[in-house]
Short mmCIF file of C-alpha atoms in Angstrom, two decimals:
data_model
loop_
_atom_site.label_atom_id
_atom_site.label_comp_id
_atom_site.label_asym_id
_atom_site.label_seq_id
_atom_site.Cartn_x
_atom_site.Cartn_y
_atom_site.Cartn_z
CA MET A 20 31.36 28.16 5.11
CA LEU A 21 33.00 27.71 1.73
CA ASN A 22 33.35 23.97 2.38
CA VAL A 23 29.65 23.75 3.22
CA PHE A 24 28.68 25.35 -0.09
CA ARG A 25 31.16 23.15 -1.95
CA HIS A 26 29.65 20.06 -0.32
CA LEU A 27 26.14 21.14 -1.26
CA PHE A 28 27.24 21.80 -4.84
CA VAL A 29 28.85 18.34 -5.15
CA GLN A 30 25.74 16.73 -3.61
CA GLU A 31 23.54 18.53 -6.13
CA LYS A 32 25.67 17.58 -9.11
CA ARG A 33 26.27 13.90 -8.36
CA LYS A 34 24.36 11.17 -10.16
CA THR A 35 21.33 9.77 -8.40
CA ILE A 36 21.10 6.04 -7.70
CA GLY A 37 18.03 3.88 -7.70
CA LEU A 38 17.74 0.38 -6.33
CA ALA A 39 15.39 -2.16 -8.01
CA LEU A 40 14.91 -5.03 -5.59
CA GLY A 41 13.57 -8.20 -7.17
CA SER A 42 11.19 -10.98 -6.17
CA GLY A 43 12.37 -14.40 -5.06
CA GLY A 44 10.93 -15.56 -1.74
CA ALA A 45 13.47 -16.20 0.99
CA LYS A 46 16.27 -15.49 -1.49
CA GLY A 47 15.29 -11.85 -0.97
CA LEU A 48 17.28 -11.83 2.27
CA ALA A 49 20.23 -11.28 -0.08
CA HIS A 50 18.88 -7.72 -0.51
CA ILE A 51 20.01 -7.04 3.06
CA GLY A 52 23.58 -7.97 2.15
CA VAL A 53 23.49 -5.80 -0.95
CA ILE A 54 22.31 -2.75 0.99
CA LYS A 55 24.93 -3.36 3.69
CA VAL A 56 27.73 -3.30 1.10
CA LEU A 57 26.40 -0.11 -0.50
CA GLU A 58 26.21 1.57 2.90
CA ARG A 59 29.70 0.50 3.93
CA ASN A 60 31.14 1.91 0.75
CA SER A 61 29.21 5.19 0.94
CA ILE A 62 27.16 4.46 -2.17
CA PRO A 63 24.04 6.67 -1.86
CA ILE A 64 20.58 5.26 -2.44
CA ASP A 65 18.17 7.93 -3.67
CA PHE A 66 15.24 5.80 -4.83
CA ILE A 67 13.96 2.28 -4.17
CA ALA A 68 11.39 0.18 -6.00
CA GLY A 69 10.64 -3.38 -4.95
CA ALA A 70 8.58 -6.37 -6.02
CA SER A 71 7.45 -9.05 -3.60
CA VAL A 72 10.18 -9.70 -1.03
CA GLY A 73 12.04 -6.77 -2.61
CA ALA A 74 9.16 -4.56 -1.56
CA MET A 75 9.29 -5.95 1.96
CA ILE A 76 13.02 -5.39 2.47
CA GLY A 77 13.13 -2.20 0.41
CA GLY A 78 10.05 -0.71 2.08
CA ALA A 79 11.38 -1.43 5.56
CA TYR A 80 14.75 0.11 4.73
CA ALA A 81 13.26 3.16 2.97
CA HIS A 82 11.12 3.74 6.04
CA ASP A 83 13.87 4.10 8.66
CA LEU A 84 17.25 3.50 6.94
CA ASP A 85 18.36 0.90 9.49
CA ILE A 86 19.59 -2.21 7.64
CA VAL A 87 21.32 -3.54 10.78
CA LYS A 88 17.96 -3.56 12.59
CA ILE A 89 16.40 -5.52 9.70
CA GLU A 90 19.28 -8.01 9.73
CA ASN A 91 19.03 -8.52 13.48
CA ILE A 92 15.33 -9.25 13.21
CA ILE A 93 16.14 -12.05 10.72
CA ARG A 94 19.07 -13.38 12.75
CA LYS A 95 17.04 -13.62 15.96
CA GLN A 96 13.88 -15.09 14.48
CA THR A 97 13.38 -18.74 15.35
CA PHE A 98 11.47 -21.19 13.17
CA LYS A 99 8.65 -21.20 15.70
CA GLU A 100 8.40 -17.40 15.50
CA PHE A 101 8.48 -17.59 11.71
CA LEU A 102 5.43 -19.88 11.71
CA LYS A 103 3.65 -17.58 14.13
CA ASN A 104 4.47 -14.32 12.28
CA PHE A 105 4.05 -15.47 8.69
CA LEU A 106 1.56 -18.30 8.57
CA ASP A 107 -2.15 -17.99 9.34
CA PRO A 108 -4.00 -20.76 7.48
CA SER A 109 -6.83 -19.91 5.10
CA LEU A 110 -9.47 -22.03 3.41
CA ARG A 111 -10.23 -19.62 0.56
CA SER A 112 -8.23 -17.94 -2.24
CA GLY A 113 -4.89 -18.93 -0.72
CA LEU A 114 -3.23 -21.10 1.90
CA VAL A 115 -2.33 -18.07 4.02
CA LYS A 116 -4.64 -15.19 5.00
CA GLY A 117 -1.80 -12.68 5.33
CA ASN A 118 -3.16 -11.01 8.43
CA ALA A 119 -0.35 -12.37 10.62
CA ILE A 120 2.42 -10.94 8.45
CA SER A 121 0.63 -7.59 8.26
CA GLU A 122 0.42 -7.46 12.05
CA TYR A 123 4.07 -8.51 12.36
CA LEU A 124 5.25 -5.82 9.94
CA GLU A 125 3.15 -3.22 11.76
CA ALA A 126 4.74 -4.23 15.06
CA GLN A 127 8.19 -3.73 13.51
CA LEU A 128 7.57 -0.58 11.45
CA GLY A 129 4.48 1.04 12.91
CA ARG A 130 1.85 2.59 10.71
CA VAL A 131 3.38 4.89 8.14
CA ASN A 132 2.47 6.17 4.69
CA ILE A 133 4.78 5.47 1.77
CA GLU A 134 5.07 9.18 0.92
CA ASN A 135 6.62 9.78 4.37
CA SER A 136 9.47 7.30 3.83
CA MET A 137 12.99 8.63 4.28
CA ILE A 138 13.88 7.33 0.80
CA PRO A 139 11.32 7.66 -2.03
CA PHE A 140 9.85 4.18 -2.40
CA LYS A 141 7.40 2.36 -4.66
CA ALA A 142 6.04 -1.17 -4.34
CA VAL A 143 4.97 -3.22 -7.33
CA ALA A 144 1.95 -5.53 -7.26
CA THR A 145 -0.05 -7.23 -10.02
CA ASN A 146 -3.72 -6.75 -10.84
CA ILE A 147 -4.82 -10.32 -11.33
CA GLU A 148 -7.90 -9.19 -13.24
CA THR A 149 -5.88 -7.41 -15.98
CA GLY A 150 -2.41 -8.90 -15.60
CA ASN A 151 -0.91 -5.40 -15.39
CA GLU A 152 1.65 -4.20 -12.91
CA VAL A 153 0.30 -1.84 -10.26
CA ILE A 154 2.71 0.71 -8.83
CA ILE A 155 1.86 1.68 -5.25
CA ASP A 156 3.48 5.00 -4.36
CA HIS A 157 1.17 6.40 -1.68
CA GLY A 158 -0.91 5.26 1.20
CA ASP A 159 -0.25 2.68 3.92
CA LEU A 160 3.18 1.07 3.63
CA ILE A 161 2.13 -2.19 5.30
CA GLU A 162 -0.78 -2.61 2.90
CA ALA A 163 1.50 -1.94 -0.06
CA ILE A 164 4.00 -4.60 1.09
CA ARG A 165 1.20 -7.04 1.84
CA ALA A 166 -0.14 -6.67 -1.72
CA SER A 167 3.29 -6.95 -3.30
CA ILE A 168 4.17 -10.22 -1.48
CA SER A 169 0.85 -11.98 -2.16
CA VAL A 170 2.17 -15.00 -4.01
CA PRO A 171 -0.79 -16.58 -5.87
CA VAL A 172 -2.20 -19.74 -4.24
CA ILE A 173 -0.01 -19.12 -1.16
CA PHE A 174 -1.48 -15.78 0.01
CA LYS A 175 -5.02 -14.49 -0.32
CA PRO A 176 -5.10 -11.60 -2.83
CA VAL A 177 -5.50 -8.06 -1.55
CA ILE A 178 -8.79 -6.42 -2.59
CA SER A 179 -8.32 -2.65 -2.95
CA SER A 180 -9.40 0.36 -5.01
CA ARG A 181 -6.51 -0.59 -7.35
CA GLY A 182 -8.10 -4.00 -8.05
CA THR A 183 -7.47 -7.55 -6.89
CA LEU A 184 -3.74 -7.53 -6.20
CA VAL A 185 -1.20 -10.34 -6.05
CA ASP A 186 2.55 -10.66 -6.03
CA GLY A 187 4.49 -8.03 -7.99
CA GLY A 188 6.86 -10.68 -9.28
CA VAL A 189 4.08 -12.04 -11.51
CA SER A 190 4.23 -8.95 -13.74
CA ASN A 191 7.52 -7.20 -12.93
CA PRO A 192 9.98 -9.25 -10.86
CA VAL A 193 12.79 -6.68 -11.14
CA PRO A 194 11.22 -3.19 -11.37
CA VAL A 195 14.01 -1.36 -13.18
CA ASN A 196 11.55 0.71 -15.21
CA VAL A 197 9.82 1.92 -12.04
CA VAL A 198 12.95 3.18 -10.31
CA ARG A 199 14.18 4.74 -13.59
CA GLU A 200 10.92 6.68 -13.86
CA MET A 201 11.39 7.87 -10.27
CA GLY A 202 14.42 9.82 -11.52
CA ALA A 203 17.42 7.58 -11.00
CA ASP A 204 20.43 8.28 -13.23
CA ILE A 205 22.01 4.95 -12.32
CA VAL A 206 19.84 1.89 -11.65
CA ILE A 207 21.22 -1.00 -9.65
CA ALA A 208 19.03 -4.10 -10.07
CA VAL A 209 19.11 -7.14 -7.82
CA ASN A 210 17.94 -10.17 -9.80
CA LEU A 211 17.30 -13.21 -7.63
CA ASN A 212 15.90 -15.40 -10.44
CA ASN A 213 19.18 -16.68 -11.80
CA GLU A 214 18.46 -20.38 -12.03
CA SER A 215 17.64 -21.10 -15.63
CA PHE A 216 15.74 -24.12 -16.93
CA ILE A 217 19.06 -25.63 -18.04
CA THR A 218 20.17 -26.05 -14.43
CA THR A 219 17.01 -27.97 -13.59
CA GLN A 220 16.88 -30.31 -16.59
CA ASN A 221 18.24 -33.32 -14.68
CA ARG A 222 15.23 -33.46 -12.38
CA SER A 223 12.78 -36.31 -12.66
CA LEU A 224 10.01 -35.68 -15.16
CA GLY A 225 7.18 -36.16 -12.68
CA SER A 226 4.28 -33.75 -13.00
CA PHE A 227 5.25 -31.69 -9.94
CA SER A 228 8.88 -31.41 -11.02
CA MET A 229 7.88 -30.46 -14.52
CA ALA A 230 5.47 -27.79 -13.27
CA SER A 231 8.11 -26.42 -10.92
CA SER A 232 10.70 -26.28 -13.74
CA LEU A 233 8.31 -24.47 -16.03
CA ILE A 234 7.54 -21.87 -13.38
CA GLU A 235 11.26 -21.37 -12.85
CA LEU A 236 11.75 -20.97 -16.57
CA LEU A 237 9.06 -18.31 -16.79
CA SER A 238 10.46 -16.47 -13.77
CA TYR A 239 13.99 -16.65 -15.13
CA ASN A 240 13.05 -15.24 -18.52
CA LEU A 241 10.76 -12.53 -17.18
CA ALA A 242 13.35 -11.35 -14.62
CA LYS A 243 16.06 -11.35 -17.30
CA GLU A 244 13.87 -9.22 -19.58
CA LYS A 245 12.83 -6.78 -16.86
CA SER A 246 16.38 -6.26 -15.54
CA LYS A 247 18.21 -5.89 -18.87
CA ASP A 248 17.97 -2.07 -18.91
CA ALA A 249 19.64 -1.64 -15.53
CA ASP A 250 23.11 -0.06 -15.40
CA ILE A 251 24.27 -2.61 -12.85
CA ILE A 252 22.75 -6.09 -12.33
CA ILE A 253 23.64 -7.87 -9.10
CA LYS A 254 22.97 -11.60 -9.23
CA PRO A 255 23.41 -13.37 -5.86
CA ASP A 256 24.38 -17.02 -6.38
CA ILE A 257 21.43 -18.69 -4.67
CA PRO A 258 20.13 -21.73 -6.60
CA LYS A 259 17.50 -22.68 -4.04
CA ALA A 260 16.10 -21.23 -0.79
CA ASN A 261 13.20 -22.75 1.08
CA TRP A 262 10.59 -20.38 2.57
CA THR A 263 11.71 -21.46 6.01
CA LYS A 264 14.97 -19.63 5.38
CA PHE A 265 13.20 -16.46 6.50
CA SER A 266 14.13 -17.80 9.93
CA GLY A 267 17.78 -16.85 10.54
CA GLY A 268 18.88 -16.91 6.87
CA VAL A 269 22.33 -15.43 7.54
CA ASP A 270 23.89 -17.41 4.66
CA LEU A 271 21.52 -15.70 2.22
CA ILE A 272 22.51 -12.27 3.53
CA HIS A 273 26.15 -13.19 2.97
CA LYS A 274 25.39 -14.23 -0.61
CA GLY A 275 24.02 -10.76 -1.21
CA GLU A 276 27.18 -9.18 0.23
CA GLU A 277 29.40 -11.31 -1.98
CA ALA A 278 27.45 -10.45 -5.15
CA ALA A 279 27.39 -6.73 -4.36
CA LEU A 280 31.13 -6.70 -3.61
CA SER A 281 31.85 -8.24 -7.00
CA MET A 282 30.02 -5.35 -8.72
CA LEU A 283 31.36 -2.59 -6.50
CA PRO A 284 34.20 -1.49 -8.84
CA GLU A 285 31.69 -1.04 -11.68
CA ILE A 286 29.31 0.94 -9.46
CA LYS A 287 32.13 3.25 -8.39
CA ARG A 288 33.22 3.66 -12.00
CA LEU A 289 29.76 4.77 -13.06
CA LEU A 290 29.55 7.22 -10.16
CA ALA A 291 32.94 8.70 -11.06
CA GLU A 292 32.16 9.28 -14.71
#
């Protein structure tokens, strides 16, 4: 009985840890590797906030705490299944309607409200009418993820009582502030936007290449700014990852594991202080 009370006391006194999972398309599969490393090393996760693909991986994990299940879904998914589950062509407001991915996520997770997640979770979207971040902390989890991953031009925006919502990465690609406000003592951020404009300067100066480089520059600087207040910043080394990598992207998961392992001593040090 004494050991039980001692355990409860230690649990109560330990620092809480929040995970800020960033945007980055298929590079977000690295989030799976990060979570696997934290689990294997008994690093607790008390809060999760995610933007875009970070909301998708983070929301799924917060819902049922089964990262192995999430990894197996990715490993087993063929390219044909990826096209079926993620792409439903649209002629208005975006190339993809987004209904297919909502149905796919519902098939995997069921219908659940965010407030019933096993780990407190918040998804970040962007109100395209105001440019402000929108923090979704209640209501349907699938709808929250769908709003957060709505990359402009690619996905149709989500029309809701919160406004016309698009990808959370547009306003807050690494939601450190959100998870800090949730109550985390230690914030671990996963920044997927690590390719600076310098690394792309040798590309041809065609209009498409220039536009792509400028978007990367904006993403790089915004992610750097938003993640700077984290206690730990994990930066998986993934220069490029095509959207099709959502089909069996095991190498991206490994990149996340490698990056998390490199920061593990610092995480343990902060927990021990």
